[in-house]
Amino acid sequence: MNEERRGVYPFCAPCTATSEAWRAAEAAGPVGGRFYGHRDVCENCGSSVRTLYNTVLWVPVSKVGRFRIIPTGGRTYVSRKVVDVLAPAVVRREPVSAIVNHPELEGAPAYKQAEAYWDESEPGQALPFYQSALAEREMVLAADDPATLRVRLRVAQGLLATANYGRAIAWFELVTPQLIEVFGPHHELTRAATEAITGARLMVGGPRSEAQLLADIVAADGQVDDDAQLLRDRAALGKALLACGDIAEAVEALIQVVRDAAPGHPDTAIYRTALVEACGVAEARGKRRDVQLAGAARRLLSGADAPTST
């Protein structure tokens, strides 16, 4: 593989640089989306630019945007959203971590061993040590503290590197919004998470396969005493179901997550946002039952006893 090809597989470097990761939702029935056009074919990776439109009764009604598409057989494809005007690089001050008050965490044996394995390109060896280091940090630091987020990202990357795609997706779904909030959308850590989840989904094979994989993982979570893992995996399942167009099932899954989320925990804000987004889809595109579930979800979100992030 030469330098020209070193983009985010299967896209080449130039096509990667002018686009951003994007999640495609499955569309079924008369309401959905359709690509039109076929231009700017890349000689390096074979991708082409196509325009996506929202459709009603298969008639285009509004433009969503332009995307680089690589067909993968039949009606399946992988895609990246074209960035028409590259955002200027924003210099953002590095956030301050409370780890300055806990220097022992940086010198903890588990963290030092994890970093050593990672530097030696041994993510599988590093993963259990990062998981131990993360548990130590979350006992002292906030889940969205910059130092915690760096280790959370390493755990997600370790899961991806060891082909544990479902749990990797669940971690990236949780940590990416936190990275955006803390470090900004253009930070190298945020970009790494965004591209990694795209790669994980490419390996899984699309929203329907992702939802089935996550459903199996959630079922397996019942045998493990780890409430945080169950919430994380179930929230990812809800988002995957939403991408499949299974709106009612998605809202129900996310309602359960928000009900079980811990008050005052930073992760709860991510789960609440996911439920709000699902409600918006249900109200805009759903059937009567979907709209009713969205109403119940919004009552949960606004209730006095609803879990919040503060």
PDB file of C-alpha atoms in Angstrom:
ATOM      1  CA  MET A   1       0.000   0.000   0.000  1.00  0.00           C
ATOM      2  CA  ASN A   2       1.516   3.305  -1.035  1.00  0.00           C
ATOM      3  CA  GLU A   3       1.106   6.680   0.612  1.00  0.00           C
ATOM      4  CA  GLU A   4      -1.678   7.691  -1.797  1.00  0.00           C
ATOM      5  CA  ARG A   5      -3.852   4.819  -0.528  1.00  0.00           C
ATOM      6  CA  ARG A   6      -3.401   5.441   3.182  1.00  0.00           C
ATOM      7  CA  GLY A   7      -6.757   6.936   3.960  1.00  0.00           C
ATOM      8  CA  VAL A   8      -9.598   5.405   5.957  1.00  0.00           C
ATOM      9  CA  TYR A   9     -10.077   2.036   4.278  1.00  0.00           C
ATOM     10  CA  PRO A  10     -11.372   1.609   1.598  1.00  0.00           C
ATOM     11  CA  PHE A  11     -11.074   5.319   0.754  1.00  0.00           C
ATOM     12  CA  CYS A  12      -7.731   6.787  -0.304  1.00  0.00           C
ATOM     13  CA  ALA A  13      -5.956   9.594   1.531  1.00  0.00           C
ATOM     14  CA  PRO A  14      -7.147  12.498  -0.715  1.00  0.00           C
ATOM     15  CA  CYS A  15     -10.794  11.361  -0.535  1.00  0.00           C
ATOM     16  CA  THR A  16     -10.526  10.907   3.226  1.00  0.00           C
ATOM     17  CA  ALA A  17      -9.092  14.405   3.647  1.00  0.00           C
ATOM     18  CA  THR A  18     -12.034  16.048   1.837  1.00  0.00           C
ATOM     19  CA  SER A  19     -14.782  14.116   3.598  1.00  0.00           C
ATOM     20  CA  GLU A  20     -15.924  13.075   7.036  1.00  0.00           C
ATOM     21  CA  ALA A  21     -17.266   9.910   8.615  1.00  0.00           C
ATOM     22  CA  TRP A  22     -20.987   9.391   8.134  1.00  0.00           C
ATOM     23  CA  ARG A  23     -23.467   6.783   9.263  1.00  0.00           C
ATOM     24  CA  ALA A  24     -25.977   5.588   6.694  1.00  0.00           C
ATOM     25  CA  ALA A  25     -29.440   4.624   7.898  1.00  0.00           C
ATOM     26  CA  GLU A  26     -31.396   1.894   6.179  1.00  0.00           C
ATOM     27  CA  ALA A  27     -34.432   3.183   4.310  1.00  0.00           C
ATOM     28  CA  ALA A  28     -37.528   1.102   3.616  1.00  0.00           C
ATOM     29  CA  GLY A  29     -40.892   1.918   2.117  1.00  0.00           C
ATOM     30  CA  PRO A  30     -41.980   5.112   0.321  1.00  0.00           C
ATOM     31  CA  VAL A  31     -40.234   7.490   2.742  1.00  0.00           C
ATOM     32  CA  GLY A  32     -36.458   7.412   2.850  1.00  0.00           C
ATOM     33  CA  GLY A  33     -33.493   8.557   0.798  1.00  0.00           C
ATOM     34  CA  ARG A  34     -31.939   7.955  -2.596  1.00  0.00           C
ATOM     35  CA  PHE A  35     -28.636   8.795  -4.249  1.00  0.00           C
ATOM     36  CA  TYR A  36     -28.518  10.577  -7.598  1.00  0.00           C
ATOM     37  CA  GLY A  37     -25.586  11.306  -9.881  1.00  0.00           C
ATOM     38  CA  HIS A  38     -22.191   9.702 -10.383  1.00  0.00           C
ATOM     39  CA  ARG A  39     -19.261  12.053 -10.864  1.00  0.00           C
ATOM     40  CA  ASP A  40     -15.712  12.843  -9.753  1.00  0.00           C
ATOM     41  CA  VAL A  41     -14.643   9.206  -9.868  1.00  0.00           C
ATOM     42  CA  CYS A  42     -11.392   8.764  -7.933  1.00  0.00           C
ATOM     43  CA  GLU A  43      -8.621   6.897  -9.744  1.00  0.00           C
ATOM     44  CA  ASN A  44      -7.088   5.773  -6.451  1.00  0.00           C
ATOM     45  CA  CYS A  45     -10.002   4.179  -4.574  1.00  0.00           C
ATOM     46  CA  GLY A  46     -12.791   4.122  -7.180  1.00  0.00           C
ATOM     47  CA  SER A  47     -15.211   6.191  -5.096  1.00  0.00           C
ATOM     48  CA  SER A  48     -17.557   8.646  -6.774  1.00  0.00           C
ATOM     49  CA  VAL A  49     -19.542  11.640  -5.575  1.00  0.00           C
ATOM     50  CA  ARG A  50     -23.322  11.243  -5.418  1.00  0.00           C
ATOM     51  CA  THR A  51     -26.054  13.473  -4.030  1.00  0.00           C
ATOM     52  CA  LEU A  52     -28.441  12.128  -1.403  1.00  0.00           C
ATOM     53  CA  TYR A  53     -32.054  13.365  -1.364  1.00  0.00           C
ATOM     54  CA  ASN A  54     -34.852  12.716   1.093  1.00  0.00           C
ATOM     55  CA  THR A  55     -37.717  11.071  -0.766  1.00  0.00           C
ATOM     56  CA  VAL A  56     -41.470  10.731  -0.288  1.00  0.00           C
ATOM     57  CA  LEU A  57     -43.204   8.136  -2.445  1.00  0.00           C
ATOM     58  CA  TRP A  58     -39.795   7.725  -4.059  1.00  0.00           C
ATOM     59  CA  VAL A  59     -39.856  11.361  -5.262  1.00  0.00           C
ATOM     60  CA  PRO A  60     -36.896  13.545  -4.152  1.00  0.00           C
ATOM     61  CA  VAL A  61     -38.092  16.411  -1.958  1.00  0.00           C
ATOM     62  CA  SER A  62     -35.008  17.793  -0.200  1.00  0.00           C
ATOM     63  CA  LYS A  63     -31.243  17.560  -0.525  1.00  0.00           C
ATOM     64  CA  VAL A  64     -29.291  15.958   2.316  1.00  0.00           C
ATOM     65  CA  GLY A  65     -25.777  16.465   0.965  1.00  0.00           C
ATOM     66  CA  ARG A  66     -23.033  15.069  -1.230  1.00  0.00           C
ATOM     67  CA  PHE A  67     -21.266  11.827  -0.414  1.00  0.00           C
ATOM     68  CA  ARG A  68     -18.365   9.748  -1.640  1.00  0.00           C
ATOM     69  CA  ILE A  69     -19.699   6.266  -2.333  1.00  0.00           C
ATOM     70  CA  ILE A  70     -18.014   2.911  -2.872  1.00  0.00           C
ATOM     71  CA  PRO A  71     -20.467   0.097  -3.769  1.00  0.00           C
ATOM     72  CA  THR A  72     -19.851  -3.159  -1.905  1.00  0.00           C
ATOM     73  CA  GLY A  73     -22.251  -5.407  -3.810  1.00  0.00           C
ATOM     74  CA  GLY A  74     -25.986  -5.375  -4.493  1.00  0.00           C
ATOM     75  CA  ARG A  75     -27.532  -2.313  -2.845  1.00  0.00           C
ATOM     76  CA  THR A  76     -24.888  -1.998  -0.152  1.00  0.00           C
ATOM     77  CA  TYR A  77     -22.170   0.628  -0.009  1.00  0.00           C
ATOM     78  CA  VAL A  78     -19.790   2.523   2.243  1.00  0.00           C
ATOM     79  CA  SER A  79     -19.802   6.285   2.224  1.00  0.00           C
ATOM     80  CA  ARG A  80     -18.302   9.474   3.583  1.00  0.00           C
ATOM     81  CA  LYS A  81     -19.913  12.903   3.561  1.00  0.00           C
ATOM     82  CA  VAL A  82     -18.147  15.410   1.318  1.00  0.00           C
ATOM     83  CA  VAL A  83     -16.937  18.525   3.119  1.00  0.00           C
ATOM     84  CA  ASP A  84     -17.499  21.360   0.640  1.00  0.00           C
ATOM     85  CA  VAL A  85     -15.643  23.956   2.713  1.00  0.00           C
ATOM     86  CA  LEU A  86     -13.038  22.635   5.082  1.00  0.00           C
ATOM     87  CA  ALA A  87     -13.496  24.058   8.550  1.00  0.00           C
ATOM     88  CA  PRO A  88     -10.604  26.281   9.611  1.00  0.00           C
ATOM     89  CA  ALA A  89      -8.352  24.740  12.178  1.00  0.00           C
ATOM     90  CA  VAL A  90      -9.454  26.028  15.541  1.00  0.00           C
ATOM     91  CA  VAL A  91      -6.716  26.302  18.101  1.00  0.00           C
ATOM     92  CA  ARG A  92      -8.310  25.262  21.358  1.00  0.00           C
ATOM     93  CA  ARG A  93      -6.578  25.348  24.702  1.00  0.00           C
ATOM     94  CA  GLU A  94      -5.915  21.862  26.017  1.00  0.00           C
ATOM     95  CA  PRO A  95      -8.467  21.181  28.771  1.00  0.00           C
ATOM     96  CA  VAL A  96      -7.137  20.905  32.290  1.00  0.00           C
ATOM     97  CA  SER A  97      -7.522  17.563  33.999  1.00  0.00           C
ATOM     98  CA  ALA A  98      -8.029  16.969  37.703  1.00  0.00           C
ATOM     99  CA  ILE A  99      -5.348  14.294  37.431  1.00  0.00           C
ATOM    100  CA  VAL A 100      -2.839  16.986  38.466  1.00  0.00           C
ATOM    101  CA  ASN A 101      -4.195  16.397  41.962  1.00  0.00           C
ATOM    102  CA  HIS A 102      -3.751  12.627  41.628  1.00  0.00           C
ATOM    103  CA  PRO A 103      -0.279  12.016  40.174  1.00  0.00           C
ATOM    104  CA  GLU A 104      -0.386   8.438  41.427  1.00  0.00           C
ATOM    105  CA  LEU A 105      -2.766   7.577  38.597  1.00  0.00           C
ATOM    106  CA  GLU A 106      -0.168   8.389  35.946  1.00  0.00           C
ATOM    107  CA  GLY A 107       2.316   6.190  37.754  1.00  0.00           C
ATOM    108  CA  ALA A 108      -0.081   3.321  38.404  1.00  0.00           C
ATOM    109  CA  PRO A 109       1.394  -0.042  37.304  1.00  0.00           C
ATOM    110  CA  ALA A 110      -1.621  -0.937  35.153  1.00  0.00           C
ATOM    111  CA  TYR A 111      -1.483   2.343  33.238  1.00  0.00           C
ATOM    112  CA  LYS A 112       2.276   2.214  32.732  1.00  0.00           C
ATOM    113  CA  GLN A 113       2.070  -1.377  31.476  1.00  0.00           C
ATOM    114  CA  ALA A 114      -0.794  -0.474  29.138  1.00  0.00           C
ATOM    115  CA  GLU A 115       1.170   2.417  27.671  1.00  0.00           C
ATOM    116  CA  ALA A 116       4.223   0.206  27.205  1.00  0.00           C
ATOM    117  CA  TYR A 117       2.242  -2.409  25.296  1.00  0.00           C
ATOM    118  CA  TRP A 118       0.527   0.287  23.231  1.00  0.00           C
ATOM    119  CA  ASP A 119       3.861   1.847  22.280  1.00  0.00           C
ATOM    120  CA  GLU A 120       4.981  -1.618  21.161  1.00  0.00           C
ATOM    121  CA  SER A 121       1.872  -1.888  18.900  1.00  0.00           C
ATOM    122  CA  GLU A 122       0.350  -4.627  21.057  1.00  0.00           C
ATOM    123  CA  PRO A 123      -3.235  -3.395  21.600  1.00  0.00           C
ATOM    124  CA  GLY A 124      -4.498  -6.828  22.615  1.00  0.00           C
ATOM    125  CA  GLN A 125      -1.920  -7.002  25.389  1.00  0.00           C
ATOM    126  CA  ALA A 126      -2.609  -3.397  26.396  1.00  0.00           C
ATOM    127  CA  LEU A 127      -6.407  -3.702  26.564  1.00  0.00           C
ATOM    128  CA  PRO A 128      -6.833  -5.450  29.962  1.00  0.00           C
ATOM    129  CA  PHE A 129      -4.347  -3.057  31.542  1.00  0.00           C
ATOM    130  CA  TYR A 130      -6.181  -0.040  30.106  1.00  0.00           C
ATOM    131  CA  GLN A 131      -9.427  -1.457  31.469  1.00  0.00           C
ATOM    132  CA  SER A 132      -7.842  -1.762  34.920  1.00  0.00           C
ATOM    133  CA  ALA A 133      -6.396   1.744  34.661  1.00  0.00           C
ATOM    134  CA  LEU A 134      -9.789   3.093  33.612  1.00  0.00           C
ATOM    135  CA  ALA A 135     -11.467   1.544  36.642  1.00  0.00           C
ATOM    136  CA  GLU A 136      -8.849   3.193  38.870  1.00  0.00           C
ATOM    137  CA  ARG A 137      -9.377   6.592  37.235  1.00  0.00           C
ATOM    138  CA  GLU A 138     -13.151   6.483  37.361  1.00  0.00           C
ATOM    139  CA  MET A 139     -12.990   5.922  41.112  1.00  0.00           C
ATOM    140  CA  VAL A 140     -11.260   9.309  41.466  1.00  0.00           C
ATOM    141  CA  LEU A 141     -11.900  11.369  38.331  1.00  0.00           C
ATOM    142  CA  ALA A 142     -15.062  12.242  36.429  1.00  0.00           C
ATOM    143  CA  ALA A 143     -15.950  10.052  33.465  1.00  0.00           C
ATOM    144  CA  ASP A 144     -15.536  13.042  31.146  1.00  0.00           C
ATOM    145  CA  ASP A 145     -12.300  14.292  32.682  1.00  0.00           C
ATOM    146  CA  PRO A 146      -9.682  14.672  29.906  1.00  0.00           C
ATOM    147  CA  ALA A 147      -7.411  12.080  31.504  1.00  0.00           C
ATOM    148  CA  THR A 148     -10.269   9.608  31.819  1.00  0.00           C
ATOM    149  CA  LEU A 149     -11.373  10.186  28.243  1.00  0.00           C
ATOM    150  CA  ARG A 150      -7.920   9.379  26.900  1.00  0.00           C
ATOM    151  CA  VAL A 151      -8.051   5.972  28.586  1.00  0.00           C
ATOM    152  CA  ARG A 152     -11.670   5.414  27.560  1.00  0.00           C
ATOM    153  CA  LEU A 153     -10.615   6.000  23.965  1.00  0.00           C
ATOM    154  CA  ARG A 154      -7.767   3.517  24.339  1.00  0.00           C
ATOM    155  CA  VAL A 155     -10.208   0.891  25.660  1.00  0.00           C
ATOM    156  CA  ALA A 156     -12.466   1.437  22.643  1.00  0.00           C
ATOM    157  CA  GLN A 157      -9.502   1.272  20.273  1.00  0.00           C
ATOM    158  CA  GLY A 158      -8.259  -1.886  21.983  1.00  0.00           C
ATOM    159  CA  LEU A 159     -11.645  -3.551  21.559  1.00  0.00           C
ATOM    160  CA  LEU A 160     -11.655  -2.594  17.894  1.00  0.00           C
ATOM    161  CA  ALA A 161      -8.106  -3.880  17.377  1.00  0.00           C
ATOM    162  CA  THR A 162      -9.080  -7.240  18.914  1.00  0.00           C
ATOM    163  CA  ALA A 163     -12.151  -7.550  16.644  1.00  0.00           C
ATOM    164  CA  ASN A 164     -14.667  -7.014  19.469  1.00  0.00           C
ATOM    165  CA  TYR A 165     -16.614  -4.772  17.128  1.00  0.00           C
ATOM    166  CA  GLY A 166     -19.938  -4.564  18.963  1.00  0.00           C
ATOM    167  CA  ARG A 167     -18.508  -3.451  22.280  1.00  0.00           C
ATOM    168  CA  ALA A 168     -16.079  -1.153  20.464  1.00  0.00           C
ATOM    169  CA  ILE A 169     -19.006   0.549  18.717  1.00  0.00           C
ATOM    170  CA  ALA A 170     -20.802   0.932  22.055  1.00  0.00           C
ATOM    171  CA  TRP A 171     -17.736   2.582  23.589  1.00  0.00           C
ATOM    172  CA  PHE A 172     -17.201   4.900  20.614  1.00  0.00           C
ATOM    173  CA  GLU A 173     -20.890   5.899  20.658  1.00  0.00           C
ATOM    174  CA  LEU A 174     -20.441   6.994  24.259  1.00  0.00           C
ATOM    175  CA  VAL A 175     -16.992   8.545  24.201  1.00  0.00           C
ATOM    176  CA  THR A 176     -17.117  10.435  20.873  1.00  0.00           C
ATOM    177  CA  PRO A 177     -19.681  13.053  22.017  1.00  0.00           C
ATOM    178  CA  GLN A 178     -17.667  13.509  25.202  1.00  0.00           C
ATOM    179  CA  LEU A 179     -14.473  14.022  23.206  1.00  0.00           C
ATOM    180  CA  ILE A 180     -16.248  16.609  21.060  1.00  0.00           C
ATOM    181  CA  GLU A 181     -17.456  18.449  24.149  1.00  0.00           C
ATOM    182  CA  VAL A 182     -14.135  18.389  26.004  1.00  0.00           C
ATOM    183  CA  PHE A 183     -11.503  18.537  23.253  1.00  0.00           C
ATOM    184  CA  GLY A 184     -13.495  19.934  20.327  1.00  0.00           C
ATOM    185  CA  PRO A 185     -14.597  18.374  17.014  1.00  0.00           C
ATOM    186  CA  HIS A 186     -11.246  18.875  15.262  1.00  0.00           C
ATOM    187  CA  HIS A 187      -8.952  17.455  17.932  1.00  0.00           C
ATOM    188  CA  GLU A 188      -6.869  14.443  16.950  1.00  0.00           C
ATOM    189  CA  LEU A 189      -8.531  12.306  19.634  1.00  0.00           C
ATOM    190  CA  THR A 190     -12.004  13.198  18.371  1.00  0.00           C
ATOM    191  CA  ARG A 191     -11.036  12.477  14.780  1.00  0.00           C
ATOM    192  CA  ALA A 192      -9.519   9.151  15.813  1.00  0.00           C
ATOM    193  CA  ALA A 193     -12.765   8.110  17.502  1.00  0.00           C
ATOM    194  CA  THR A 194     -14.939   9.242  14.599  1.00  0.00           C
ATOM    195  CA  GLU A 195     -12.901   7.358  12.029  1.00  0.00           C
ATOM    196  CA  ALA A 196     -12.582   4.280  14.233  1.00  0.00           C
ATOM    197  CA  ILE A 197     -16.316   3.814  14.641  1.00  0.00           C
ATOM    198  CA  THR A 198     -16.675   4.094  10.872  1.00  0.00           C
ATOM    199  CA  GLY A 199     -14.127   1.315  10.491  1.00  0.00           C
ATOM    200  CA  ALA A 200     -15.900  -0.842  13.073  1.00  0.00           C
ATOM    201  CA  ARG A 201     -19.203  -0.468  11.256  1.00  0.00           C
ATOM    202  CA  LEU A 202     -17.550  -1.317   7.963  1.00  0.00           C
ATOM    203  CA  MET A 203     -16.307  -4.573   9.487  1.00  0.00           C
ATOM    204  CA  VAL A 204     -19.739  -5.390  10.927  1.00  0.00           C
ATOM    205  CA  GLY A 205     -21.512  -4.851   7.614  1.00  0.00           C
ATOM    206  CA  GLY A 206     -24.258  -2.267   8.079  1.00  0.00           C
ATOM    207  CA  PRO A 207     -26.950  -1.159  10.555  1.00  0.00           C
ATOM    208  CA  ARG A 208     -28.958  -4.395  10.442  1.00  0.00           C
ATOM    209  CA  SER A 209     -25.926  -6.564  11.172  1.00  0.00           C
ATOM    210  CA  GLU A 210     -24.805  -4.083  13.814  1.00  0.00           C
ATOM    211  CA  ALA A 211     -28.190  -4.220  15.565  1.00  0.00           C
ATOM    212  CA  GLN A 212     -28.168  -8.020  15.616  1.00  0.00           C
ATOM    213  CA  LEU A 213     -24.629  -8.107  16.969  1.00  0.00           C
ATOM    214  CA  LEU A 214     -25.460  -5.610  19.710  1.00  0.00           C
ATOM    215  CA  ALA A 215     -28.676  -7.470  20.589  1.00  0.00           C
ATOM    216  CA  ASP A 216     -26.588 -10.605  21.169  1.00  0.00           C
ATOM    217  CA  ILE A 217     -24.128  -8.615  23.279  1.00  0.00           C
ATOM    218  CA  VAL A 218     -26.913  -7.097  25.398  1.00  0.00           C
ATOM    219  CA  ALA A 219     -28.316 -10.593  25.972  1.00  0.00           C
ATOM    220  CA  ALA A 220     -24.866 -11.753  27.098  1.00  0.00           C
ATOM    221  CA  ASP A 221     -24.571  -8.738  29.414  1.00  0.00           C
ATOM    222  CA  GLY A 222     -27.303 -10.266  31.554  1.00  0.00           C
ATOM    223  CA  GLN A 223     -24.777 -12.864  32.695  1.00  0.00           C
ATOM    224  CA  VAL A 224     -22.273 -10.226  33.863  1.00  0.00           C
ATOM    225  CA  ASP A 225     -22.613  -7.941  36.879  1.00  0.00           C
ATOM    226  CA  ASP A 226     -21.654  -4.712  35.095  1.00  0.00           C
ATOM    227  CA  ASP A 227     -24.440  -2.137  34.952  1.00  0.00           C
ATOM    228  CA  ALA A 228     -22.322   0.441  33.110  1.00  0.00           C
ATOM    229  CA  GLN A 229     -21.513  -2.040  30.354  1.00  0.00           C
ATOM    230  CA  LEU A 230     -25.171  -3.014  29.989  1.00  0.00           C
ATOM    231  CA  LEU A 231     -26.252   0.625  29.682  1.00  0.00           C
ATOM    232  CA  ARG A 232     -23.508   1.361  27.154  1.00  0.00           C
ATOM    233  CA  ASP A 233     -24.329  -1.647  24.984  1.00  0.00           C
ATOM    234  CA  ARG A 234     -28.091  -1.129  25.206  1.00  0.00           C
ATOM    235  CA  ALA A 235     -27.747   2.538  24.204  1.00  0.00           C
ATOM    236  CA  ALA A 236     -25.685   1.525  21.169  1.00  0.00           C
ATOM    237  CA  LEU A 237     -28.340  -1.053  20.299  1.00  0.00           C
ATOM    238  CA  GLY A 238     -30.999   1.663  20.443  1.00  0.00           C
ATOM    239  CA  LYS A 239     -29.043   3.851  18.030  1.00  0.00           C
ATOM    240  CA  ALA A 240     -28.434   0.912  15.691  1.00  0.00           C
ATOM    241  CA  LEU A 241     -32.147   0.087  15.681  1.00  0.00           C
ATOM    242  CA  LEU A 242     -32.889   3.706  14.838  1.00  0.00           C
ATOM    243  CA  ALA A 243     -30.473   3.512  11.899  1.00  0.00           C
ATOM    244  CA  CYS A 244     -32.352   0.394  10.743  1.00  0.00           C
ATOM    245  CA  GLY A 245     -35.661   2.266  10.790  1.00  0.00           C
ATOM    246  CA  ASP A 246     -36.977   0.252  13.753  1.00  0.00           C
ATOM    247  CA  ILE A 247     -38.137   3.418  15.475  1.00  0.00           C
ATOM    248  CA  ALA A 248     -40.380   1.996  18.193  1.00  0.00           C
ATOM    249  CA  GLU A 249     -37.795  -0.580  19.252  1.00  0.00           C
ATOM    250  CA  ALA A 250     -35.098   2.114  19.314  1.00  0.00           C
ATOM    251  CA  VAL A 251     -37.145   4.463  21.500  1.00  0.00           C
ATOM    252  CA  GLU A 252     -38.074   1.642  23.871  1.00  0.00           C
ATOM    253  CA  ALA A 253     -34.434   0.599  24.243  1.00  0.00           C
ATOM    254  CA  LEU A 254     -33.286   4.149  24.921  1.00  0.00           C
ATOM    255  CA  ILE A 255     -36.128   4.797  27.374  1.00  0.00           C
ATOM    256  CA  GLN A 256     -34.903   1.830  29.415  1.00  0.00           C
ATOM    257  CA  VAL A 257     -31.348   3.156  29.299  1.00  0.00           C
ATOM    258  CA  VAL A 258     -32.368   6.609  30.561  1.00  0.00           C
ATOM    259  CA  ARG A 259     -34.520   5.075  33.300  1.00  0.00           C
ATOM    260  CA  ASP A 260     -31.595   3.007  34.543  1.00  0.00           C
ATOM    261  CA  ALA A 261     -28.916   5.699  34.121  1.00  0.00           C
ATOM    262  CA  ALA A 262     -27.209   7.076  37.214  1.00  0.00           C
ATOM    263  CA  PRO A 263     -28.209  10.626  38.211  1.00  0.00           C
ATOM    264  CA  GLY A 264     -25.319  13.047  38.113  1.00  0.00           C
ATOM    265  CA  HIS A 265     -23.144  10.883  35.863  1.00  0.00           C
ATOM    266  CA  PRO A 266     -21.697  12.450  32.674  1.00  0.00           C
ATOM    267  CA  ASP A 267     -22.712   9.401  30.618  1.00  0.00           C
ATOM    268  CA  THR A 268     -26.356  10.099  31.393  1.00  0.00           C
ATOM    269  CA  ALA A 269     -26.244  13.267  29.279  1.00  0.00           C
ATOM    270  CA  ILE A 270     -25.181  11.173  26.270  1.00  0.00           C
ATOM    271  CA  TYR A 271     -28.035   8.722  26.777  1.00  0.00           C
ATOM    272  CA  ARG A 272     -30.574  11.511  27.187  1.00  0.00           C
ATOM    273  CA  THR A 273     -29.373  13.159  23.965  1.00  0.00           C
ATOM    274  CA  ALA A 274     -29.712   9.847  22.113  1.00  0.00           C
ATOM    275  CA  LEU A 275     -33.294   9.504  23.344  1.00  0.00           C
ATOM    276  CA  VAL A 276     -34.120  13.080  22.313  1.00  0.00           C
ATOM    277  CA  GLU A 277     -32.786  12.371  18.819  1.00  0.00           C
ATOM    278  CA  ALA A 278     -34.844   9.182  18.591  1.00  0.00           C
ATOM    279  CA  CYS A 279     -37.948  11.111  19.658  1.00  0.00           C
ATOM    280  CA  GLY A 280     -37.328  13.605  16.873  1.00  0.00           C
ATOM    281  CA  VAL A 281     -37.133  10.818  14.292  1.00  0.00           C
ATOM    282  CA  ALA A 282     -40.268   9.176  15.683  1.00  0.00           C
ATOM    283  CA  GLU A 283     -42.246  12.400  15.543  1.00  0.00           C
ATOM    284  CA  ALA A 284     -41.048  13.249  12.029  1.00  0.00           C
ATOM    285  CA  ARG A 285     -41.178   9.853  10.365  1.00  0.00           C
ATOM    286  CA  GLY A 286     -42.842   7.395  12.697  1.00  0.00           C
ATOM    287  CA  LYS A 287     -46.233   5.740  12.785  1.00  0.00           C
ATOM    288  CA  ARG A 288     -48.853   6.378  15.440  1.00  0.00           C
ATOM    289  CA  ARG A 289     -47.261   3.979  17.948  1.00  0.00           C
ATOM    290  CA  ASP A 290     -43.859   5.600  17.396  1.00  0.00           C
ATOM    291  CA  VAL A 291     -45.281   9.059  18.101  1.00  0.00           C
ATOM    292  CA  GLN A 292     -46.975   7.799  21.255  1.00  0.00           C
ATOM    293  CA  LEU A 293     -43.717   6.285  22.490  1.00  0.00           C
ATOM    294  CA  ALA A 294     -41.927   9.549  21.757  1.00  0.00           C
ATOM    295  CA  GLY A 295     -44.492  11.363  23.894  1.00  0.00           C
ATOM    296  CA  ALA A 296     -43.867   8.947  26.766  1.00  0.00           C
ATOM    297  CA  ALA A 297     -40.125   9.401  26.342  1.00  0.00           C
ATOM    298  CA  ARG A 298     -40.374  13.181  26.463  1.00  0.00           C
ATOM    299  CA  ARG A 299     -42.443  12.954  29.637  1.00  0.00           C
ATOM    300  CA  LEU A 300     -39.702  10.793  31.130  1.00  0.00           C
ATOM    301  CA  LEU A 301     -37.042  13.308  30.098  1.00  0.00           C
ATOM    302  CA  SER A 302     -38.926  16.245  31.600  1.00  0.00           C
ATOM    303  CA  GLY A 303     -40.098  14.478  34.747  1.00  0.00           C
ATOM    304  CA  ALA A 304     -38.926  15.660  38.142  1.00  0.00           C
ATOM    305  CA  ASP A 305     -37.419  12.238  38.894  1.00  0.00           C
ATOM    306  CA  ALA A 306     -35.751  11.760  35.506  1.00  0.00           C
ATOM    307  CA  PRO A 307     -32.023  10.949  35.625  1.00  0.00           C
ATOM    308  CA  THR A 308     -29.982  13.940  34.553  1.00  0.00           C
ATOM    309  CA  SER A 309     -26.337  14.680  34.015  1.00  0.00           C
ATOM    310  CA  THR A 310     -26.213  17.323  36.742  1.00  0.00           C
TER     311      THR A 310
END
